[in-house]
Short mmCIF file of C-alpha atoms in Angstrom, two decimals:
data_model
loop_
_atom_site.label_atom_id
_atom_site.label_comp_id
_atom_site.label_asym_id
_atom_site.label_seq_id
_atom_site.Cartn_x
_atom_site.Cartn_y
_atom_site.Cartn_z
CA ALA P 271 76.22 169.88 61.64
CA GLN P 272 78.35 167.26 63.16
CA THR P 273 82.11 167.74 63.70
CA VAL P 274 84.86 165.30 64.59
CA THR P 275 88.09 166.43 66.26
CA GLN P 276 91.34 164.52 66.50
CA SER P 277 93.59 166.65 68.67
CA GLN P 278 96.86 164.56 68.05
CA PRO P 279 98.35 165.16 64.66
CA GLU P 280 101.13 162.61 65.34
CA MET P 281 101.76 159.98 67.95
CA SER P 282 104.69 157.54 68.51
CA VAL P 283 104.75 154.20 70.31
CA GLN P 284 107.33 151.59 70.96
CA GLU P 285 106.81 148.15 69.42
CA ALA P 286 104.71 145.95 71.88
CA GLU P 287 103.57 148.90 73.89
CA THR P 288 100.19 150.42 74.12
CA VAL P 289 98.94 153.63 72.57
CA THR P 290 95.59 155.52 72.69
CA LEU P 291 94.46 157.81 70.00
CA SER P 292 91.86 160.52 70.87
CA CYS P 293 88.74 161.52 69.16
CA THR P 294 85.90 163.79 70.14
CA TYR P 295 82.76 164.73 68.28
CA ASP P 296 80.00 167.11 68.44
CA THR P 297 76.33 166.12 67.65
CA SER P 298 72.81 166.67 68.98
CA GLU P 299 71.73 163.16 67.90
CA SER P 300 71.27 160.30 70.25
CA ASP P 301 71.75 157.50 67.69
CA TYR P 302 74.68 157.18 65.50
CA TYR P 303 77.75 155.11 64.57
CA LEU P 304 81.42 155.83 65.11
CA PHE P 305 84.27 154.31 63.15
CA TRP P 306 88.11 154.13 63.24
CA TYR P 307 89.77 153.76 59.81
CA LYS P 308 93.40 153.02 59.17
CA GLN P 309 95.22 154.27 56.06
CA PRO P 310 98.69 152.64 55.76
CA PRO P 311 101.22 154.58 53.59
CA SER P 312 100.34 154.21 49.96
CA ARG P 313 97.66 151.68 50.65
CA GLN P 314 93.87 151.54 50.90
CA MET P 315 91.89 152.88 53.80
CA ILE P 316 90.34 150.02 55.89
CA LEU P 317 87.90 149.76 58.75
CA VAL P 318 89.49 149.01 62.09
CA ILE P 319 86.58 149.10 64.43
CA ARG P 320 83.00 150.38 64.80
CA GLN P 321 80.81 151.37 67.69
CA GLU P 322 77.10 151.86 67.80
CA ALA P 323 76.06 154.69 70.10
CA TYR P 324 73.15 152.79 71.61
CA LYS P 325 75.55 150.12 72.90
CA GLN P 326 77.15 150.79 76.23
CA GLN P 327 79.69 148.02 75.79
CA ASN P 328 82.96 149.11 74.18
CA ALA P 329 83.85 147.49 70.91
CA THR P 330 86.93 145.37 70.70
CA GLU P 331 88.67 143.74 67.67
CA ASN P 332 91.69 141.69 68.66
CA ARG P 333 94.40 144.25 69.71
CA PHE P 334 92.06 147.22 68.96
CA SER P 335 89.52 148.45 71.49
CA VAL P 336 87.69 151.66 72.03
CA ASN P 337 86.70 153.78 75.02
CA PHE P 338 83.33 155.14 74.18
CA GLN P 339 82.14 157.82 76.50
CA LYS P 340 78.77 159.03 75.12
CA ALA P 341 78.07 161.81 77.66
CA ALA P 342 81.54 163.26 77.03
CA LYS P 343 81.25 162.68 73.28
CA SER P 344 84.64 160.86 73.33
CA PHE P 345 85.68 157.87 71.21
CA SER P 346 89.35 156.95 71.79
CA LEU P 347 91.08 154.01 70.12
CA LYS P 348 93.49 151.86 72.17
CA ILE P 349 96.05 149.67 70.30
CA SER P 350 97.71 147.10 72.54
CA ASP P 351 100.90 145.21 71.74
CA SER P 352 101.68 147.58 68.91
CA GLN P 353 103.30 146.20 65.82
CA LEU P 354 105.28 147.72 63.00
CA GLY P 355 102.33 147.13 60.68
CA ASP P 356 100.19 149.44 62.81
CA ALA P 357 102.05 152.38 61.53
CA ALA P 358 99.50 154.41 59.49
CA MET P 359 97.29 157.46 59.48
CA TYR P 360 94.12 156.87 61.62
CA PHE P 361 90.84 158.62 61.02
CA CYS P 362 87.97 158.88 63.40
CA ALA P 363 84.57 159.08 61.69
CA TYR P 364 81.00 159.74 62.60
CA ARG P 365 77.89 158.50 60.78
CA SER P 366 74.50 159.94 61.36
CA LEU P 367 71.42 157.81 61.14
CA GLU P 368 69.39 160.75 60.04
CA TYR P 369 71.71 161.53 57.13
CA GLY P 370 72.20 157.93 56.37
CA ASN P 371 75.37 157.34 54.47
CA LYS P 372 77.39 160.40 55.13
CA LEU P 373 80.57 159.96 57.06
CA VAL P 374 82.24 162.95 58.82
CA PHE P 375 85.92 162.52 59.30
CA GLY P 376 88.46 163.92 61.80
CA ALA P 377 91.71 165.41 60.54
CA GLY P 378 93.64 162.19 61.20
CA THR P 379 96.42 161.08 63.56
CA ILE P 380 99.74 159.69 62.16
CA LEU P 381 100.96 156.82 64.29
CA ARG P 382 104.58 155.94 64.17
CA VAL P 383 105.80 152.60 65.62
CA LYS P 384 109.41 152.45 66.76
CA SER P 385 111.36 149.18 66.86
CA ASP J 73 86.65 140.69 48.86
CA VAL J 74 85.14 144.03 47.96
CA LYS J 75 87.18 145.76 45.28
CA VAL J 76 87.13 149.48 44.59
CA THR J 77 89.52 150.54 41.88
CA GLN J 78 90.45 154.02 40.64
CA SER J 79 91.67 154.77 37.18
CA SER J 80 94.97 156.33 38.09
CA ARG J 81 97.18 156.45 41.17
CA TYR J 82 99.01 159.67 40.15
CA LEU J 83 97.94 162.42 37.72
CA VAL J 84 99.47 165.60 36.67
CA LYS J 85 97.26 168.17 34.75
CA ARG J 86 97.57 171.74 33.68
CA THR J 87 95.41 174.66 35.00
CA GLY J 88 92.21 174.93 32.87
CA GLU J 89 92.25 171.28 31.72
CA LYS J 90 89.15 169.04 32.09
CA VAL J 91 89.94 166.19 34.29
CA PHE J 92 88.17 162.87 34.72
CA LEU J 93 88.75 160.63 37.73
CA GLU J 94 87.01 157.20 37.48
CA CYS J 95 86.00 154.71 40.08
CA VAL J 96 84.65 151.17 39.66
CA GLN J 97 83.31 148.88 42.28
CA ASP J 98 82.56 145.19 41.84
CA MET J 99 80.16 144.53 44.79
CA ASP J 100 76.94 145.74 43.25
CA HIS J 101 76.84 148.68 45.76
CA GLU J 102 74.18 151.17 45.41
CA ASN J 103 76.03 154.02 47.10
CA MET J 104 79.27 155.60 45.82
CA PHE J 105 81.24 158.56 47.11
CA TRP J 106 84.01 160.94 46.15
CA TYR J 107 86.22 162.53 48.89
CA ARG J 108 89.20 164.68 48.83
CA GLN J 109 91.90 164.22 51.43
CA ASP J 110 94.09 167.06 52.54
CA PRO J 111 96.64 167.35 55.31
CA GLY J 112 95.10 168.63 58.55
CA LEU J 113 91.63 168.57 57.14
CA GLY J 114 90.97 164.80 56.89
CA LEU J 115 88.46 163.59 54.31
CA ARG J 116 85.79 165.79 52.89
CA LEU J 117 82.77 164.63 50.87
CA ILE J 118 82.51 166.17 47.47
CA TYR J 119 79.61 164.26 45.92
CA PHE J 120 77.85 160.95 46.51
CA SER J 121 75.36 158.83 44.55
CA TYR J 122 72.77 156.47 45.85
CA ASP J 123 71.61 155.06 42.48
CA VAL J 124 72.37 155.27 38.81
CA LYS J 125 71.89 158.78 37.53
CA MET J 126 71.26 160.08 40.96
CA LYS J 127 73.66 162.35 42.83
CA GLU J 128 73.72 164.63 45.73
CA LYS J 129 76.23 167.43 46.77
CA GLY J 130 78.47 166.84 49.61
CA ASP J 131 80.22 169.43 51.71
CA ILE J 132 82.63 170.86 49.03
CA PRO J 133 81.00 170.45 45.62
CA GLU J 134 82.20 173.67 44.04
CA GLY J 135 84.39 173.18 41.02
CA TYR J 136 83.29 169.54 40.60
CA SER J 137 80.64 167.53 38.90
CA VAL J 138 79.87 163.71 38.81
CA SER J 139 78.45 161.15 36.55
CA ARG J 140 76.94 157.82 37.25
CA GLU J 141 75.70 156.11 34.07
CA LYS J 142 76.27 152.57 35.34
CA LYS J 143 75.79 151.19 38.89
CA GLU J 144 79.40 150.07 39.08
CA ARG J 145 81.13 153.33 37.89
CA PHE J 146 81.19 156.79 39.44
CA SER J 147 83.09 159.53 37.73
CA LEU J 148 84.41 162.75 39.19
CA ILE J 149 84.98 165.62 36.77
CA LEU J 150 86.86 168.69 37.25
CA GLU J 151 85.49 170.99 34.59
CA SER J 152 88.45 173.43 34.68
CA ALA J 153 91.23 172.33 36.91
CA SER J 154 92.73 174.86 39.24
CA THR J 155 95.78 174.59 41.49
CA ASN J 156 93.61 174.53 44.62
CA GLN J 157 92.16 171.21 43.41
CA THR J 158 95.69 169.53 43.89
CA SER J 159 94.85 166.86 46.44
CA MET J 160 94.28 163.16 47.00
CA TYR J 161 90.91 161.96 45.82
CA LEU J 162 89.37 158.90 47.34
CA CYS J 163 86.40 156.92 46.12
CA ALA J 164 84.24 154.77 48.43
CA SER J 165 81.21 152.64 48.07
CA ASN J 166 78.68 150.68 50.11
CA HIS J 167 75.23 149.18 50.05
CA GLY J 168 72.13 151.15 50.16
CA PRO J 169 69.62 151.79 53.06
CA THR J 170 68.17 148.25 53.03
CA VAL J 171 71.42 147.17 54.63
CA ALA J 172 72.16 148.21 58.31
CA TYR J 173 73.61 151.57 58.81
CA GLN J 174 76.52 150.03 60.53
CA GLU J 175 78.00 148.99 57.35
CA THR J 176 81.43 150.53 56.50
CA GLN J 177 82.34 152.33 53.42
CA TYR J 178 84.93 150.49 51.18
CA PHE J 179 87.64 152.74 49.84
CA GLY J 180 89.72 152.78 46.68
CA PRO J 181 93.50 153.27 46.68
CA GLY J 182 93.17 157.00 45.94
CA THR J 183 94.36 159.27 43.02
CA ARG J 184 96.95 161.90 43.77
CA LEU J 185 96.20 164.77 41.52
CA LEU J 186 98.71 167.63 40.82
CA VAL J 187 97.44 170.71 39.01
CA LEU J 188 100.29 172.88 37.66
#
């Protein structure tokens, strides 16, 4: 079974600075998808960014980018120019192609943004 | 915009009560999911459904059942609530296998359940 590990329970960043959230996963599959979700306090969880395992190029979405290291099974999220609205719980998730729609989540990282 | 709604944001129940949590989506999604979210454990899948009247167990189905009589509605049932079922419950949905697997799941706002 696949597992996802987020080793940082909490992180802090100063407004306008850059922060990187870590995620590692364990799988024997060669094709899969990886996701980062954001859950703001008392608000709905939303997708931040996704990465297809077969793509070598790292995904980017505005201030959010990933560092995908397939051999190391690592999928970190970099947030540039951090804003107060980035404060949230961030979850890394794995989606198997074989098991279709199931998502396996990490434990989450709380990100605090200081002004 | 995809909308996934859950019947309650907060719920307080007594041990032994039967509890219904309801989820409705308005995007004609085939798949619907129930997760529970606990600190330090992330989200864990309880049950999911890929069609009306179809269901499959997730990773932690014990103590729960589900019902999907209509495509847009997916209910989670706690037959006899226990204190260890105190948690945040999240519903999610997305399209079925005819859509690329890269599609995200769309989440509801969550129901925070306290069992006393």
